[in-house]
Amino acid sequence: MKKLTFFWRKWQKGSNKLPQRSHKLAQIDIEQIQKCGVKGIILDLDNTIISEDDRYISPGAEDWITEAKLAGLKLFMLSNGKRQYRVKFWSHRLNIPAISPAKKPFPSAFRQAIYSMRLSPKYVVVIGDSLHTDIVGAWLCGCPSIQVASLPHPPRWWEKIAGKWIQMPYLEKAELWEFHDNINYKNFQ
């Protein structure tokens, strides 16, 4: 495992000098990633854009996504979430095609997204909160990646055990937006 971690970090550092981590999605500089050759973005949904329990939305995420589109970047969303109606809702709201369940880190959904964008993996950055799904999946497909802090959410059993190694915790005093929209998922089932 140490060799894999070393190789992954070495590969990340050489991948167009993109930032490896960011506290939140909206802090990623769109111009900077474009200067690195990025033409497409694969986004994670759960705990990257919106918390799994729909309590928090990443501050500025929707505006950042709009800016990325206006800058000419292609976007695609992958989610391991089992509630497909929820992914359909966010896909529609953000106007981004999505695959769910994506079964990350397995490469199939990543490859579908890359093919859909008609880009080479080296021009697509994967942005997500989980090392073991988003970042490893990007690595398996030859894409650069940026890990963001995981939005606060009720931890699952495995996160209680391994969470600190696979996710960056959201800073306690950092800005956090509560999500108050009245979501009607029934229209998306």
Backbone as JSON, one array per atom type, in Angstrom:
{
  "sequence": "MKKLTFFWRKWQKGSNKLPQRSHKLAQIDIEQIQKCGVKGIILDLDNTIISEDDRYISPGAEDWITEAKLAGLKLFMLSNGKRQYRVKFWSHRLNIPAISPAKKPFPSAFRQAIYSMRLSPKYVVVIGDSLHTDIVGAWLCGCPSIQVASLPHPPRWWEKIAGKWIQMPYLEKAELWEFHDNINYKNFQ",
  "N": [[0.82, -1.2, 0.0], [2.0, 1.24, 0.71], [3.75, 1.69, -1.42], [1.95, 2.12, -3.51], [0.67, 4.46, -2.61], [2.87, 6.23, -2.58], [3.53, 6.22, -5.33], [1.14, 7.25, -6.37], [1.07, 9.86, -5.26], [3.4, 10.91, -6.39], [2.73, 10.78, -9.1], [0.52, 12.52, -9.1], [1.74, 14.99, -8.49], [3.15, 15.5, -10.8], [1.17, 15.91, -12.64], [0.34, 18.19, -14.57], [0.57, 20.27, -12.73], [-1.67, 20.89, -11.19], [-3.72, 21.87, -8.38], [-3.62, 19.67, -5.58], [-5.39, 19.43, -3.53], [-8.29, 21.05, -2.14], [-10.1, 23.23, -0.06], [-12.83, 23.72, -0.54], [-15.09, 23.35, -3.32], [-15.62, 25.8, -4.72], [-13.29, 27.23, -4.31], [-11.44, 26.41, -6.1], [-9.53, 27.51, -8.71], [-10.73, 28.39, -11.72], [-9.54, 29.46, -14.05], [-6.88, 28.76, -13.58], [-6.95, 25.93, -13.68], [-7.66, 25.62, -16.33], [-5.4, 26.67, -17.6], [-3.71, 24.63, -17.12], [-4.44, 22.84, -18.99], [-6.87, 21.56, -18.72], [-10.02, 20.51, -19.89], [-12.34, 19.36, -19.31], [-14.48, 18.31, -16.59], [-15.04, 15.95, -14.11], [-17.35, 15.58, -11.69], [-17.97, 14.72, -8.3], [-20.94, 14.02, -6.45], [-22.2, 13.56, -3.79], [-21.43, 14.88, -0.7], [-19.53, 16.47, -1.81], [-20.69, 18.41, -3.51], [-23.28, 18.59, -2.41], [-24.37, 17.7, 0.84], [-24.81, 14.31, 1.93], [-27.16, 14.01, 3.4], [-28.65, 16.11, 2.54], [-28.47, 18.47, 3.95], [-26.47, 20.43, 3.88], [-25.01, 22.61, 1.43], [-22.24, 22.97, -0.68], [-20.5, 25.93, -0.21], [-20.98, 28.39, -2.64], [-20.89, 26.58, -4.74], [-22.8, 26.11, -6.84], [-22.66, 28.5, -8.32], [-19.97, 28.39, -9.06], [-19.98, 26.15, -10.73], [-21.59, 27.13, -12.81], [-19.9, 29.2, -13.73], [-17.74, 27.63, -14.62], [-18.9, 26.29, -16.78], [-19.49, 28.52, -18.42], [-16.91, 29.24, -19.02], [-16.3, 27.39, -20.86], [-15.78, 24.79, -20.15], [-16.4, 21.28, -20.06], [-18.74, 19.36, -18.25], [-19.42, 16.61, -16.05], [-21.2, 14.39, -13.96], [-20.64, 12.03, -11.39], [-21.96, 9.57, -9.25], [-22.0, 7.52, -6.4], [-24.22, 7.11, -5.04], [-27.18, 5.47, -3.96], [-29.71, 6.35, -4.26], [-31.16, 7.01, -6.95], [-33.04, 8.83, -7.95], [-32.44, 11.15, -6.58], [-29.95, 11.85, -7.61], [-30.76, 12.3, -10.24], [-32.35, 14.57, -9.83], [-30.39, 16.51, -9.02], [-28.75, 16.45, -11.25], [-30.49, 17.51, -13.14], [-31.06, 20.04, -11.97], [-28.5, 21.25, -11.93], [-27.89, 21.05, -14.54], [-26.17, 19.08, -15.66], [-24.94, 16.16, -17.11], [-25.28, 12.86, -15.68], [-24.2, 9.85, -13.97], [-25.45, 7.17, -12.15], [-25.92, 4.35, -10.1], [-22.44, 4.9, -9.93], [-20.42, 3.2, -9.24], [-17.84, 3.75, -8.32], [-14.53, 3.1, -7.24], [-14.23, 1.86, -9.69], [-13.38, 1.79, -13.15], [-15.33, 2.01, -15.22], [-17.63, 3.88, -15.27], [-16.25, 6.3, -15.15], [-14.86, 6.19, -17.55], [-17.03, 6.21, -19.32], [-18.03, 8.79, -18.86], [-15.83, 10.35, -19.67], [-15.69, 9.59, -22.37], [-18.2, 10.55, -23.21], [-17.75, 13.28, -22.99], [-15.99, 13.55, -24.99], [-13.18, 13.68, -24.79], [-9.68, 13.31, -24.02], [-8.37, 11.39, -21.28], [-6.29, 12.81, -19.97], [-7.02, 15.44, -20.16], [-9.12, 15.8, -18.5], [-10.24, 16.55, -15.31], [-10.83, 15.08, -12.18], [-12.97, 15.78, -9.54], [-13.53, 15.39, -6.2], [-14.56, 14.19, -2.9], [-13.62, 11.86, -1.71], [-10.89, 9.79, -1.15], [-10.68, 7.01, -1.66], [-12.62, 6.45, -3.6], [-13.2, 8.6, -5.55], [-10.62, 9.77, -6.1], [-8.88, 7.57, -6.41], [-10.28, 6.31, -8.49], [-9.95, 8.23, -10.51], [-7.18, 8.08, -10.84], [-6.96, 5.41, -11.78], [-8.03, 5.72, -14.3], [-6.35, 7.45, -15.55], [-6.66, 10.16, -15.17], [-6.07, 13.49, -13.92], [-6.59, 14.69, -10.53], [-8.5, 16.38, -7.95], [-8.84, 16.67, -4.57], [-11.47, 17.53, -2.44], [-12.59, 18.96, 0.69], [-14.73, 16.99, 2.72], [-18.15, 17.56, 2.99], [-19.96, 18.21, 6.03], [-21.66, 15.43, 7.36], [-23.84, 12.71, 8.39], [-21.83, 10.19, 9.66], [-20.98, 7.1, 8.05], [-20.63, 3.6, 8.94], [-18.1, 2.65, 8.11], [-16.75, 5.02, 7.71], [-16.36, 5.95, 10.25], [-14.34, 4.34, 11.06], [-12.25, 4.51, 9.06], [-12.37, 7.09, 8.07], [-10.7, 9.4, 8.53], [-8.47, 8.87, 7.02], [-9.29, 8.65, 4.41], [-10.86, 10.8, 3.72], [-10.91, 14.38, 3.66], [-11.46, 16.31, 6.45], [-14.08, 18.71, 6.9], [-13.37, 22.02, 7.66], [-13.87, 23.21, 10.93], [-14.57, 25.94, 11.56], [-15.07, 26.97, 9.11], [-16.84, 28.54, 6.38], [-20.17, 27.56, 5.87], [-22.95, 26.52, 4.1], [-26.3, 26.18, 4.81], [-28.76, 24.09, 3.39], [-31.77, 24.99, 2.22], [-33.75, 24.67, 0.33], [-36.9, 23.53, -0.78], [-37.02, 20.44, -1.56], [-38.38, 18.38, -4.0], [-38.23, 15.31, -4.55], [-39.9, 13.42, -5.62], [-40.81, 13.96, -8.19], [-38.73, 13.09, -9.7], [-38.49, 10.38, -9.63]],
  "CA": [[0.0, 0.0, 0.0], [2.88, 2.4, 0.75], [4.26, 1.93, -2.76], [0.85, 2.69, -4.29], [0.5, 5.84, -2.14], [4.01, 6.99, -3.07], [3.38, 6.37, -6.78], [0.0, 8.12, -6.62], [1.46, 11.23, -4.95], [4.38, 11.33, -7.39], [1.96, 10.98, -10.33], [-0.3, 13.72, -8.93], [2.59, 16.18, -8.55], [3.56, 15.73, -12.17], [0.03, 16.03, -13.54], [0.0, 19.55, -14.98], [0.68, 21.2, -11.6], [-2.97, 21.21, -10.61], [-3.72, 21.68, -6.93], [-4.02, 18.33, -5.18], [-6.49, 19.53, -2.57], [-8.92, 22.35, -1.95], [-11.07, 23.13, 1.03], [-14.17, 23.59, -1.12], [-15.15, 23.41, -4.77], [-15.57, 27.18, -5.22], [-11.95, 27.78, -4.16], [-10.61, 25.95, -7.21], [-9.43, 28.57, -9.7], [-11.09, 27.86, -13.05], [-8.49, 29.87, -15.0], [-5.67, 27.98, -13.32], [-7.06, 24.56, -14.2], [-7.64, 25.71, -17.8], [-4.0, 26.86, -18.0], [-3.08, 23.31, -17.01], [-4.91, 22.02, -20.09], [-8.14, 20.91, -18.41], [-11.14, 20.88, -20.76], [-13.52, 18.7, -18.77], [-14.47, 18.05, -15.16], [-15.95, 14.95, -13.55], [-17.65, 15.98, -10.31], [-18.69, 13.87, -7.37], [-22.11, 14.74, -5.92], [-22.38, 13.44, -2.35], [-20.45, 15.46, 0.21], [-18.69, 17.38, -2.57], [-21.59, 19.51, -3.88], [-24.36, 18.6, -1.42], [-24.17, 16.63, 1.82], [-25.68, 13.13, 1.7], [-28.45, 14.19, 4.06], [-29.23, 17.32, 1.95], [-28.49, 19.54, 4.94], [-25.53, 21.49, 3.5], [-24.52, 22.7, 0.05], [-20.91, 23.56, -0.67], [-20.62, 27.37, -0.47], [-20.6, 28.87, -3.96], [-20.73, 25.49, -5.71], [-23.63, 26.28, -8.03], [-22.08, 29.6, -9.1], [-18.71, 27.89, -9.62], [-20.34, 25.26, -11.85], [-22.03, 28.02, -13.89], [-18.69, 29.84, -14.26], [-16.96, 26.62, -15.36], [-19.59, 26.11, -18.06], [-19.28, 29.73, -19.22], [-15.51, 29.22, -19.44], [-16.18, 26.4, -21.92], [-15.44, 23.46, -19.64], [-17.45, 20.27, -20.09], [-18.9, 18.77, -16.92], [-20.14, 15.34, -15.92], [-21.3, 14.07, -12.53], [-20.7, 10.62, -11.03], [-22.36, 9.38, -7.86], [-22.2, 6.15, -5.93], [-25.47, 7.11, -4.28], [-28.17, 4.47, -4.37], [-30.97, 7.04, -4.53], [-30.98, 7.55, -8.3], [-33.92, 9.98, -8.13], [-31.73, 12.29, -6.02], [-28.94, 12.2, -8.61], [-31.5, 12.89, -11.37], [-32.73, 15.92, -9.42], [-29.23, 17.38, -9.06], [-28.34, 16.51, -12.65], [-31.41, 18.45, -13.79], [-30.87, 21.37, -11.36], [-27.21, 21.79, -12.33], [-27.77, 20.85, -15.99], [-24.96, 18.3, -15.88], [-25.25, 14.73, -17.22], [-24.82, 12.11, -14.51], [-24.32, 8.39, -13.9], [-25.64, 6.68, -10.79], [-24.69, 4.33, -9.3], [-21.24, 4.9, -10.76], [-19.55, 2.11, -8.77], [-16.46, 4.23, -8.2], [-13.51, 3.61, -8.14], [-14.09, 1.08, -10.92], [-13.21, 2.76, -14.23], [-16.37, 2.03, -16.25], [-18.4, 5.14, -15.32], [-15.3, 7.35, -15.48], [-14.62, 6.09, -19.01], [-18.26, 6.68, -19.99], [-18.06, 10.25, -18.74], [-14.76, 10.88, -20.53], [-16.13, 9.36, -23.75], [-19.31, 11.46, -23.44], [-17.19, 14.62, -23.18], [-15.13, 13.44, -26.17], [-11.87, 14.19, -24.4], [-8.68, 12.36, -23.53], [-8.32, 11.46, -19.81], [-5.34, 13.8, -19.44], [-7.66, 16.76, -20.2], [-10.28, 15.75, -17.61], [-9.89, 16.48, -13.9], [-11.87, 14.52, -11.31], [-13.03, 16.52, -8.28], [-14.38, 14.69, -5.25], [-14.13, 14.25, -1.51], [-13.13, 10.59, -1.16], [-9.66, 9.22, -1.71], [-10.85, 5.61, -2.1], [-13.54, 6.33, -4.74], [-12.98, 9.62, -6.58], [-9.21, 9.98, -6.43], [-8.37, 6.3, -6.94], [-10.93, 6.13, -9.79], [-9.26, 9.12, -11.46], [-5.87, 7.49, -11.09], [-7.13, 4.21, -12.61], [-8.38, 6.13, -15.66], [-5.33, 8.34, -16.09], [-7.08, 11.56, -15.02], [-5.64, 14.19, -12.71], [-7.69, 14.81, -9.58], [-8.41, 17.34, -6.85], [-9.68, 16.25, -3.45], [-12.03, 18.62, -1.63], [-13.03, 18.54, 2.02], [-16.04, 16.36, 2.75], [-19.15, 18.33, 3.72], [-20.44, 17.5, 7.22], [-22.76, 14.49, 7.12], [-23.81, 11.6, 9.36], [-20.83, 9.22, 9.19], [-21.34, 5.69, 7.91], [-19.8, 2.78, 9.83], [-16.71, 2.57, 7.65], [-16.14, 6.34, 7.86], [-15.95, 6.04, 11.64], [-13.08, 3.59, 11.18], [-11.2, 4.93, 8.13], [-12.67, 8.41, 7.54], [-9.61, 10.38, 8.56], [-7.47, 8.52, 6.01], [-9.83, 8.69, 3.05], [-11.56, 12.06, 3.48], [-10.44, 15.56, 4.37], [-12.58, 16.86, 7.22], [-14.46, 20.1, 6.65], [-12.87, 22.81, 8.78], [-14.94, 23.57, 11.87], [-14.98, 27.35, 11.5], [-15.21, 27.38, 7.71], [-18.18, 28.9, 5.92], [-20.99, 26.4, 5.52], [-24.29, 26.96, 3.75], [-27.39, 25.22, 5.0], [-29.57, 23.98, 2.18], [-33.16, 25.14, 2.66], [-34.72, 24.51, -0.75], [-37.87, 22.47, -0.59], [-36.75, 19.5, -2.64], [-39.42, 17.4, -4.27], [-37.6, 14.23, -5.31], [-40.93, 12.55, -6.19], [-40.89, 14.23, -9.62], [-37.57, 12.52, -10.36], [-38.43, 8.93, -9.42]],
  "C": [[0.87, 1.26, 0.0], [3.42, 2.73, -0.63], [3.19, 2.58, -3.63], [0.65, 4.15, -3.91], [1.63, 6.72, -2.65], [3.87, 7.26, -4.56], [2.27, 7.35, -7.1], [0.38, 9.57, -6.37], [2.45, 11.76, -5.98], [3.67, 11.62, -8.71], [1.15, 12.27, -10.24], [0.55, 14.99, -9.08], [2.99, 16.51, -9.97], [2.41, 15.98, -13.12], [-0.4, 17.48, -13.72], [0.0, 20.58, -13.85], [-0.67, 21.71, -11.1], [-2.87, 21.13, -9.09], [-4.17, 20.25, -6.61], [-5.25, 18.35, -4.29], [-7.03, 20.95, -2.55], [-9.95, 22.19, -0.85], [-12.49, 22.97, 0.5], [-14.09, 23.79, -2.63], [-14.94, 24.82, -5.3], [-14.19, 27.83, -5.06], [-11.02, 27.33, -5.28], [-10.68, 27.01, -8.31], [-9.64, 27.99, -11.1], [-10.02, 28.23, -14.09], [-7.23, 29.03, -14.82], [-5.79, 26.57, -13.89], [-7.09, 24.57, -15.72], [-6.22, 25.89, -18.31], [-3.23, 25.55, -17.95], [-3.58, 22.35, -18.1], [-6.24, 21.32, -19.86], [-9.24, 21.45, -19.32], [-12.45, 20.28, -20.26], [-13.34, 18.39, -17.29], [-15.48, 16.96, -14.84], [-16.11, 15.31, -12.08], [-18.33, 14.86, -9.55], [-19.87, 14.68, -6.84], [-22.11, 14.75, -4.39], [-21.18, 13.92, -1.56], [-19.38, 16.3, -0.49], [-19.5, 18.62, -2.94], [-22.67, 19.68, -2.8], [-24.12, 17.46, -0.43], [-25.18, 15.51, 1.58], [-27.07, 13.3, 2.29], [-29.17, 15.47, 3.6], [-29.3, 18.49, 2.94], [-27.62, 20.73, 4.52], [-25.21, 21.43, 2.02], [-23.17, 23.41, 0.13], [-21.03, 25.04, -1.05], [-20.11, 27.76, -1.86], [-20.53, 27.82, -5.04], [-21.54, 25.71, -6.99], [-23.11, 27.41, -8.92], [-20.78, 29.16, -9.78], [-18.98, 27.0, -10.83], [-20.8, 26.1, -13.05], [-20.83, 28.71, -14.54], [-17.85, 28.87, -15.08], [-17.59, 26.38, -16.73], [-19.37, 27.31, -18.98], [-17.85, 29.83, -19.73], [-15.26, 28.16, -20.52], [-15.79, 25.0, -21.45], [-16.65, 22.54, -19.74], [-17.52, 19.63, -18.72], [-19.72, 17.5, -16.98], [-20.12, 15.0, -14.43], [-21.4, 12.55, -12.36], [-21.07, 10.51, -9.56], [-22.48, 7.9, -7.56], [-23.5, 6.01, -5.17], [-26.49, 6.13, -4.85], [-29.53, 5.1, -4.69], [-30.87, 7.75, -5.88], [-31.85, 8.77, -8.55], [-33.25, 11.26, -7.63], [-30.67, 12.79, -7.0], [-29.61, 12.83, -9.83], [-31.9, 14.33, -11.05], [-31.55, 16.88, -9.58], [-28.67, 17.51, -10.47], [-29.18, 17.54, -13.4], [-31.17, 19.88, -13.26], [-29.58, 22.04, -11.85], [-26.98, 21.73, -13.85], [-26.44, 20.19, -16.35], [-25.38, 16.83, -16.05], [-24.63, 13.96, -16.06], [-25.0, 10.61, -14.71], [-24.45, 8.02, -12.44], [-26.35, 5.33, -10.83], [-23.47, 4.14, -10.2], [-20.27, 3.77, -10.41], [-18.08, 2.52, -8.76], [-15.75, 3.44, -7.11], [-13.36, 2.82, -9.44], [-14.19, 2.01, -12.13], [-14.38, 2.92, -15.21], [-17.11, 3.36, -16.36], [-17.48, 6.32, -15.65], [-15.06, 7.37, -16.99], [-15.84, 6.55, -19.8], [-18.33, 8.2, -19.99], [-17.03, 10.89, -19.68], [-15.15, 10.75, -22.0], [-17.25, 10.34, -24.12], [-18.82, 12.89, -23.69], [-16.3, 14.69, -24.42], [-13.75, 14.08, -25.92], [-10.95, 13.04, -24.03], [-8.63, 12.49, -22.0], [-7.38, 12.53, -19.26], [-5.91, 15.22, -19.44], [-8.88, 16.85, -19.29], [-9.8, 15.64, -16.17], [-11.1, 15.93, -13.13], [-11.81, 15.27, -9.98], [-14.02, 15.8, -7.36], [-13.78, 14.7, -3.86], [-13.47, 12.97, -1.01], [-11.92, 10.04, -1.91], [-9.92, 7.86, -2.35], [-11.82, 5.45, -3.27], [-13.17, 7.31, -5.84], [-11.53, 9.69, -7.04], [-8.58, 8.71, -7.0], [-8.98, 6.03, -8.32], [-10.28, 6.98, -10.86], [-7.92, 8.53, -11.85], [-5.96, 6.27, -12.0], [-7.43, 4.55, -14.06], [-7.37, 7.07, -16.29], [-5.71, 9.81, -16.05], [-6.4, 12.2, -13.82], [-6.84, 14.36, -11.78], [-7.41, 15.89, -8.54], [-9.37, 16.85, -5.77], [-10.15, 17.46, -2.67], [-12.45, 18.06, -0.27], [-14.46, 18.02, 1.95], [-17.01, 17.21, 3.58], [-19.62, 17.54, 4.94], [-21.67, 16.64, 6.88], [-22.72, 13.4, 8.18], [-22.84, 10.52, 8.86], [-21.4, 7.8, 9.1], [-20.35, 4.88, 8.74], [-18.34, 2.77, 9.41], [-16.0, 3.92, 7.75], [-15.68, 6.55, 9.31], [-14.6, 5.36, 11.85], [-11.98, 4.22, 10.34], [-11.37, 6.36, 7.61], [-11.51, 9.38, 7.49], [-8.51, 10.08, 7.54], [-7.99, 8.69, 4.58], [-10.57, 9.98, 2.71], [-10.89, 13.18, 4.25], [-11.61, 16.12, 5.16], [-12.83, 18.33, 6.85], [-14.03, 20.91, 7.87], [-14.02, 23.31, 9.63], [-15.45, 24.99, 11.72], [-15.14, 27.85, 10.07], [-16.67, 27.68, 7.38], [-18.93, 27.64, 5.48], [-22.41, 26.88, 5.26], [-25.29, 25.85, 4.02], [-28.25, 25.24, 3.76], [-31.03, 23.96, 2.59], [-34.19, 24.95, 1.55], [-35.66, 23.36, -0.43], [-37.75, 21.5, -1.77], [-37.92, 18.52, -2.78], [-38.83, 16.32, -5.18], [-38.62, 13.35, -6.03], [-41.05, 12.74, -7.7], [-39.75, 13.57, -10.4], [-37.44, 11.01, -10.16], [-38.88, 8.19, -10.64]]
}
